[in-house]
PDB file of C-alpha atoms in Angstrom:
ATOM      1  CA  MET A 171     -10.692  88.695 108.583  1.00 41.00           C
ATOM      2  CA  LYS A 172      -8.786  85.172 107.214  1.00 44.00           C
ATOM      3  CA  LYS A 173      -5.773  85.754 106.203  1.00 47.00           C
ATOM      4  CA  ARG A 174      -4.268  84.473 102.998  1.00 47.00           C
ATOM      5  CA  ASN A 175      -0.691  82.637 103.480  1.00 44.00           C
ATOM      6  CA  LEU A 176       1.513  84.159 101.047  1.00 42.00           C
ATOM      7  CA  LYS A 177       4.585  82.007 101.335  1.00 37.00           C
ATOM      8  CA  ASN A 178       4.598  81.168  98.090  1.00 36.00           C
ATOM      9  CA  PHE A 179       4.787  85.383  97.490  1.00 39.00           C
ATOM     10  CA  ALA A 180       7.772  85.607  99.506  1.00 38.00           C
ATOM     11  CA  PHE A 181      10.233  86.331  97.031  1.00 35.00           C
ATOM     12  CA  THR A 182       8.500  89.393  95.698  1.00 40.00           C
ATOM     13  CA  MET A 183       9.581  90.683  99.423  1.00 40.00           C
ATOM     14  CA  ALA A 184      13.301  91.133  97.525  1.00 35.00           C
ATOM     15  CA  LEU A 185      11.347  94.017  95.841  1.00 37.00           C
ATOM     16  CA  CYS A 186      11.584  95.826  99.356  1.00 40.00           C
ATOM     17  CA  ILE A 187      15.562  95.700  99.208  1.00 34.00           C
ATOM     18  CA  SER A 188      16.405  95.502  95.861  1.00 35.00           C
ATOM     19  CA  ALA A 189      14.684  96.323  92.470  1.00 39.00           C
ATOM     20  CA  ALA A 190      15.819  93.719  90.148  1.00 36.00           C
ATOM     21  CA  LEU A 191      14.822  95.302  86.957  1.00 44.00           C
ATOM     22  CA  SER A 192      16.402  93.238  84.288  1.00 41.00           C
ATOM     23  CA  GLY A 193      13.627  91.545  82.925  1.00 43.00           C
ATOM     24  CA  CYS A 194      11.430  95.069  83.339  1.00 42.00           C
ATOM     25  CA  ALA A 195      14.288  96.826  81.403  1.00 40.00           C
ATOM     26  CA  ALA A 196      13.184  94.498  78.300  1.00 45.00           C
ATOM     27  CA  ALA A 197       9.777  95.402  78.219  1.00 49.00           C
ATOM     28  CA  GLU A 198       7.555  96.802  75.406  1.00 67.00           C
ATOM     29  CA  GLN A 199       6.639  99.622  77.619  1.00 68.00           C
ATOM     30  CA  TYR A 200       9.983 101.679  77.972  1.00 82.00           C
ATOM     31  CA  SER A 201      10.652 101.556  73.844  1.00 86.00           C
ATOM     32  CA  ILE A 202       8.517 104.358  73.845  1.00 89.00           C
ATOM     33  CA  TYR A 203      10.964 106.156  74.994  1.00 92.00           C
ATOM     34  CA  GLU A 204      13.620 105.791  72.006  1.00 91.00           C
ATOM     35  CA  PRO A 205      12.215 108.503  69.766  1.00 93.00           C
ATOM     36  CA  TYR A 206      13.149 110.826  72.285  1.00 95.00           C
ATOM     37  CA  GLY A 207      16.730 109.559  72.862  1.00 94.00           C
ATOM     38  CA  MET A 208      16.350 107.035  75.751  1.00 93.00           C
ATOM     39  CA  THR A 209      17.492 103.448  74.473  1.00 90.00           C
ATOM     40  CA  TYR A 210      18.465 100.061  76.297  1.00 87.00           C
ATOM     41  CA  ASP A 211      21.194  98.927  76.175  1.00 85.00           C
ATOM     42  CA  GLU A 212      20.915  94.614  76.974  1.00 79.00           C
ATOM     43  CA  GLU A 213      24.240  93.590  77.321  1.00 82.00           C
ATOM     44  CA  LYS A 214      24.974  96.118  79.966  1.00 83.00           C
ATOM     45  CA  ASP A 215      21.255  95.676  81.294  1.00 80.00           C
ATOM     46  CA  ARG A 216      20.921  99.584  81.585  1.00 85.00           C
ATOM     47  CA  PHE A 217      19.171 102.651  79.993  1.00 90.00           C
ATOM     48  CA  PHE A 218      21.294 105.508  78.506  1.00 93.00           C
ATOM     49  CA  TYR A 219      20.178 108.810  77.057  1.00 95.00           C
ATOM     50  CA  ASN A 220      21.775 110.981  75.054  1.00 92.00           C
ATOM     51  CA  GLY A 221      24.676 108.320  75.370  1.00 92.00           C
ATOM     52  CA  ARG A 222      25.207 109.097  79.658  1.00 94.00           C
ATOM     53  CA  MET A 223      23.931 105.884  81.827  1.00 93.00           C
ATOM     54  CA  VAL A 224      20.272 106.470  83.210  1.00 92.00           C
ATOM     55  CA  ARG A 225      19.847 106.459  87.263  1.00 89.00           C
ATOM     56  CA  PHE A 226      16.526 107.821  87.717  1.00 88.00           C
ATOM     57  CA  PHE A 227      13.147 107.458  85.730  1.00 88.00           C
ATOM     58  CA  LYS A 228       9.890 107.929  86.819  1.00 85.00           C
ATOM     59  CA  ASP A 229       6.753 108.163  83.832  1.00 85.00           C
ATOM     60  CA  GLN A 230       3.191 108.136  85.563  1.00 80.00           C
ATOM     61  CA  VAL A 231       1.806 106.643  82.591  1.00 77.00           C
ATOM     62  CA  SER A 232      -1.669 106.231  84.376  1.00 71.00           C
ATOM     63  CA  PRO A 233      -3.126 106.810  87.716  1.00 65.00           C
ATOM     64  CA  LYS A 234      -2.410 103.034  88.407  1.00 60.00           C
ATOM     65  CA  HIS A 235       0.580 102.515  86.450  1.00 69.00           C
ATOM     66  CA  ALA A 236       4.289 104.174  86.471  1.00 73.00           C
ATOM     67  CA  ASN A 237       7.129 103.257  84.640  1.00 79.00           C
ATOM     68  CA  SER A 238      10.171 103.463  87.060  1.00 79.00           C
ATOM     69  CA  PHE A 239      13.306 102.301  88.299  1.00 81.00           C
ATOM     70  CA  PHE A 240      16.905 103.009  89.617  1.00 80.00           C
ATOM     71  CA  PHE A 241      20.448 102.139  88.882  1.00 83.00           C
ATOM     72  CA  GLU A 242      23.032 103.428  91.402  1.00 82.00           C
ATOM     73  CA  ASP A 243      25.318 103.630  88.934  1.00 86.00           C
ATOM     74  CA  GLY A 244      23.704 105.806  86.633  1.00 89.00           C
ATOM     75  CA  VAL A 245      24.672 109.321  85.910  1.00 94.00           C
ATOM     76  CA  VAL A 246      22.155 111.493  84.756  1.00 95.00           C
ATOM     77  CA  ASP A 247      18.364 111.050  85.908  1.00 93.00           C
ATOM     78  CA  VAL A 248      15.547 111.869  83.286  1.00 94.00           C
ATOM     79  CA  GLU A 249      12.446 112.963  83.078  1.00 93.00           C
ATOM     80  CA  PRO A 250       8.982 112.461  80.857  1.00 93.00           C
ATOM     81  CA  ILE A 251       7.367 115.591  78.788  1.00 93.00           C
ATOM     82  CA  ARG A 252       3.523 114.641  78.501  1.00 91.00           C
ATOM     83  CA  ASN A 253       1.898 117.746  77.495  1.00 89.00           C
ATOM     84  CA  ILE A 254      -1.867 118.890  78.871  1.00 86.00           C
ATOM     85  CA  ASP A 255      -3.719 115.698  77.369  1.00 83.00           C
ATOM     86  CA  GLY A 256      -0.890 113.486  79.389  1.00 84.00           C
ATOM     87  CA  THR A 257       0.742 112.762  75.519  1.00 89.00           C
ATOM     88  CA  LEU A 258       4.485 112.335  75.672  1.00 90.00           C
ATOM     89  CA  THR A 259       5.913 114.436  74.032  1.00 93.00           C
ATOM     90  CA  GLY A 260       9.443 114.663  74.980  1.00 94.00           C
ATOM     91  CA  LEU A 261      12.143 113.709  77.456  1.00 95.00           C
ATOM     92  CA  LYS A 262      14.589 116.122  79.390  1.00 95.00           C
ATOM     93  CA  GLN A 263      17.275 115.787  81.980  1.00 95.00           C
ATOM     94  CA  SER A 264      16.930 117.039  85.279  1.00 92.00           C
ATOM     95  CA  SER A 265      18.423 119.249  87.029  1.00 92.00           C
ATOM     96  CA  ASP A 266      21.549 118.801  89.014  1.00 92.00           C
ATOM     97  CA  THR A 267      19.252 120.168  92.174  1.00 92.00           C
ATOM     98  CA  ASP A 268      16.749 117.011  91.501  1.00 90.00           C
ATOM     99  CA  PHE A 269      19.704 114.540  91.183  1.00 91.00           C
ATOM    100  CA  ASN A 270      21.371 115.936  94.333  1.00 91.00           C
ATOM    101  CA  ALA A 271      17.988 115.677  96.227  1.00 87.00           C
ATOM    102  CA  ARG A 272      17.738 111.910  94.793  1.00 84.00           C
ATOM    103  CA  THR A 273      21.134 111.004  96.036  1.00 85.00           C
ATOM    104  CA  GLU A 274      20.408 111.934  99.564  1.00 85.00           C
ATOM    105  CA  LYS A 275      17.409 110.225  99.466  1.00 79.00           C
ATOM    106  CA  GLN A 276      19.234 106.870  98.382  1.00 76.00           C
ATOM    107  CA  GLU A 277      21.375 107.190 100.922  1.00 80.00           C
ATOM    108  CA  GLU A 278      18.800 107.791 103.850  1.00 74.00           C
ATOM    109  CA  ILE A 279      17.045 104.439 102.333  1.00 69.00           C
ATOM    110  CA  LYS A 280      20.273 102.406 102.013  1.00 68.00           C
ATOM    111  CA  ALA A 281      21.365 103.335 105.959  1.00 71.00           C
ATOM    112  CA  GLU A 282      17.554 102.570 106.763  1.00 64.00           C
ATOM    113  CA  PHE A 283      18.306  99.043 105.434  1.00 60.00           C
ATOM    114  CA  GLU A 284      21.687  98.346 106.733  1.00 64.00           C
ATOM    115  CA  ALA A 285      20.384  99.863 110.558  1.00 63.00           C
ATOM    116  CA  ALA A 286      17.776  96.562 109.896  1.00 53.00           C
ATOM    117  CA  GLY A 287      20.207  93.981 108.877  1.00 52.00           C
ATOM    118  CA  MET A 288      19.317  94.061 105.535  1.00 47.00           C
ATOM    119  CA  THR A 289      21.954  94.538 102.454  1.00 48.00           C
ATOM    120  CA  GLY A 290      20.512  93.761  99.127  1.00 46.00           C
ATOM    121  CA  ASP A 291      22.609  92.009  96.579  1.00 44.00           C
ATOM    122  CA  GLY A 292      21.928  94.462  93.652  1.00 44.00           C
ATOM    123  CA  ASP A 293      22.597  97.903  92.763  1.00 47.00           C
ATOM    124  CA  SER A 294      19.146  99.316  91.822  1.00 49.00           C
ATOM    125  CA  PHE A 295      16.258 100.361  93.678  1.00 44.00           C
ATOM    126  CA  GLU A 296      12.830 101.398  93.117  1.00 44.00           C
ATOM    127  CA  LEU A 297      12.622 104.970  94.681  1.00 43.00           C
ATOM    128  CA  GLY A 298      10.299 107.526  94.620  1.00 41.00           C
ATOM    129  CA  ASP A 299      10.666 111.342  93.772  1.00 41.00           C
ATOM    130  CA  PRO A 300      11.424 113.182  96.937  1.00 42.00           C
ATOM    131  CA  ASP A 301       9.239 115.859  95.326  1.00 42.00           C
ATOM    132  CA  TYR A 302       6.705 113.764  94.103  1.00 42.00           C
ATOM    133  CA  ARG A 303       3.415 113.072  96.151  1.00 50.00           C
ATOM    134  CA  ASP A 304       3.289 109.619  97.336  1.00 61.00           C
ATOM    135  CA  ASP A 305       0.807 108.661  94.877  1.00 70.00           C
ATOM    136  CA  SER A 306       1.927 104.538  95.520  1.00 73.00           C
ATOM    137  CA  LEU A 307      -1.409 103.295  96.668  1.00 85.00           C
ATOM    138  CA  ASP A 308      -3.880 105.354  94.761  1.00 85.00           C
ATOM    139  CA  ALA A 309      -5.179 103.079  93.070  1.00 86.00           C
ATOM    140  CA  TYR A 310      -6.419 100.792  96.210  1.00 91.00           C
ATOM    141  CA  THR A 311      -8.638 103.818  97.742  1.00 90.00           C
ATOM    142  CA  SER A 312     -11.535 102.339  96.862  1.00 91.00           C
ATOM    143  CA  PHE A 313     -11.060  99.076  98.700  1.00 93.00           C
ATOM    144  CA  GLY A 314     -10.291 100.611 102.307  1.00 93.00           C
ATOM    145  CA  VAL A 315      -6.936 101.813 101.898  1.00 91.00           C
ATOM    146  CA  SER A 316      -6.109 105.652 102.940  1.00 90.00           C
ATOM    147  CA  TYR A 317      -2.713 107.828 103.328  1.00 86.00           C
ATOM    148  CA  ASP A 318      -2.287 109.627 106.432  1.00 82.00           C
ATOM    149  CA  GLN A 319      -0.585 112.948 105.594  1.00 75.00           C
ATOM    150  CA  SER A 320       0.659 113.919 109.189  1.00 73.00           C
ATOM    151  CA  ALA A 321       2.170 110.437 109.921  1.00 75.00           C
ATOM    152  CA  GLN A 322       2.806 110.124 105.991  1.00 75.00           C
ATOM    153  CA  LYS A 323       1.850 106.549 105.574  1.00 83.00           C
ATOM    154  CA  TRP A 324      -0.552 104.267 103.776  1.00 87.00           C
ATOM    155  CA  MET A 325      -3.021 102.974 105.801  1.00 90.00           C
ATOM    156  CA  TYR A 326      -5.681  99.813 105.605  1.00 93.00           C
ATOM    157  CA  ASP A 327      -8.413  99.137 108.379  1.00 90.00           C
ATOM    158  CA  GLY A 328      -6.409 101.602 110.793  1.00 90.00           C
ATOM    159  CA  LYS A 329      -3.066  99.801 110.283  1.00 90.00           C
ATOM    160  CA  ILE A 330       0.339 101.231 108.730  1.00 90.00           C
ATOM    161  CA  ILE A 331       0.536  99.025 105.434  1.00 88.00           C
ATOM    162  CA  HIS A 332       3.987  97.145 105.466  1.00 84.00           C
ATOM    163  CA  PHE A 333       3.333  95.228 102.549  1.00 83.00           C
ATOM    164  CA  LEU A 334       0.848  95.646  99.446  1.00 85.00           C
ATOM    165  CA  TYR A 335       0.926  92.505  96.468  1.00 83.00           C
ATOM    166  CA  ASP A 336      -0.840  93.095  93.189  1.00 82.00           C
ATOM    167  CA  ALA A 337       0.415  90.104  91.059  1.00 78.00           C
ATOM    168  CA  GLY A 338       1.623  91.438  87.590  1.00 73.00           C
ATOM    169  CA  HIS A 339       1.059  95.377  88.698  1.00 76.00           C
ATOM    170  CA  GLY A 340       3.267  95.864  91.352  1.00 73.00           C
ATOM    171  CA  THR A 341       4.994  95.630  95.022  1.00 76.00           C
ATOM    172  CA  TYR A 342       4.755  98.055  97.489  1.00 79.00           C
ATOM    173  CA  CYS A 343       6.453  97.697 101.368  1.00 77.00           C
ATOM    174  CA  ASP A 344       7.082  99.980 103.750  1.00 76.00           C
ATOM    175  CA  ASN A 345      10.171  98.750 105.835  1.00 67.00           C
ATOM    176  CA  SER A 346       9.454 101.379 108.082  1.00 71.00           C
ATOM    177  CA  ALA A 347       6.599  99.503 109.175  1.00 72.00           C
ATOM    178  CA  ASP A 348       7.193  95.858 109.595  1.00 70.00           C
ATOM    179  CA  ASP A 349       4.438  94.944 111.994  1.00 79.00           C
ATOM    180  CA  GLY A 350       2.392  96.682 110.112  1.00 85.00           C
ATOM    181  CA  VAL A 351      -0.416  95.055 107.793  1.00 88.00           C
ATOM    182  CA  SER A 352       0.643  92.645 104.636  1.00 87.00           C
ATOM    183  CA  LEU A 353      -1.606  92.945 101.680  1.00 89.00           C
ATOM    184  CA  GLU A 354      -2.740  90.906  98.569  1.00 88.00           C
ATOM    185  CA  VAL A 355      -4.741  91.992  95.518  1.00 90.00           C
ATOM    186  CA  ILE A 356      -7.131  90.357  94.215  1.00 91.00           C
ATOM    187  CA  ARG A 357      -8.460  90.710  90.663  1.00 91.00           C
ATOM    188  CA  ASP A 358     -11.024  89.818  88.392  1.00 90.00           C
ATOM    189  CA  LYS A 359     -10.744  87.751  85.166  1.00 89.00           C
ATOM    190  CA  ASN A 360     -10.699  91.046  83.533  1.00 88.00           C
ATOM    191  CA  GLY A 361      -8.095  92.468  85.571  1.00 87.00           C
ATOM    192  CA  ASP A 362      -9.924  94.682  87.459  1.00 90.00           C
ATOM    193  CA  ILE A 363      -9.342  95.276  91.378  1.00 91.00           C
ATOM    194  CA  GLU A 364     -12.422  92.629  92.933  1.00 92.00           C
ATOM    195  CA  LYS A 365     -10.550  93.021  97.005  1.00 92.00           C
ATOM    196  CA  LEU A 366      -7.887  93.061  99.078  1.00 93.00           C
ATOM    197  CA  VAL A 367      -6.997  90.485 101.942  1.00 91.00           C
ATOM    198  CA  GLU A 368      -5.125  90.270 104.398  1.00 87.00           C
ATOM    199  CA  ALA A 369      -2.569  88.341 103.956  1.00 78.00           C
ATOM    200  CA  GLU A 370       0.744  85.968 106.234  1.00 65.00           C
ATOM    201  CA  ILE A 371       4.191  85.933 104.299  1.00 55.00           C
ATOM    202  CA  LYS A 372       6.086  82.839 105.445  1.00 50.00           C
ATOM    203  CA  ASN A 373       9.281  81.632 104.342  1.00 45.00           C
TER     204      ASN A 373
END
């Protein structure tokens, strides 16, 4: 298969190290949480819930999209409350147990970055909930992507996925598989996924 050259998208690799959420923070989709107590402070570039800075938040809005962020200097984790129909009905502060579990996960990831010689210059990371099934790439399973439960790795064409870039929709990176396959998502004019292509990322 002919590989596409992603050197124009090389900057997105920074998302594997640090998720700079300044632009994301002001996005309109987060305004839906304001009636339930989570607001955005533009000056501080942080979210606050009942007056306390939010560290972790993840809301699986749809099978293909999640609103999520992680700010290391936050002091509370917040979770969405949705009813059986999936309608947002409120927010709640995570338990101390969940907060501590994410702290441990954060430290593990930072240690992996440091061991690999990578040090982000920001203090925010995109992290999954340790208790949440890895559904990061579920939207691409109809296009050759699959999840190896035993290895806990996303796969494509028999190879571990290192990097997947979907312009305007998200970026996935597995730093433990730097010799894995890199992919670019191609969408049609309607925004629907058309295909995945292997890519070479060059500086």
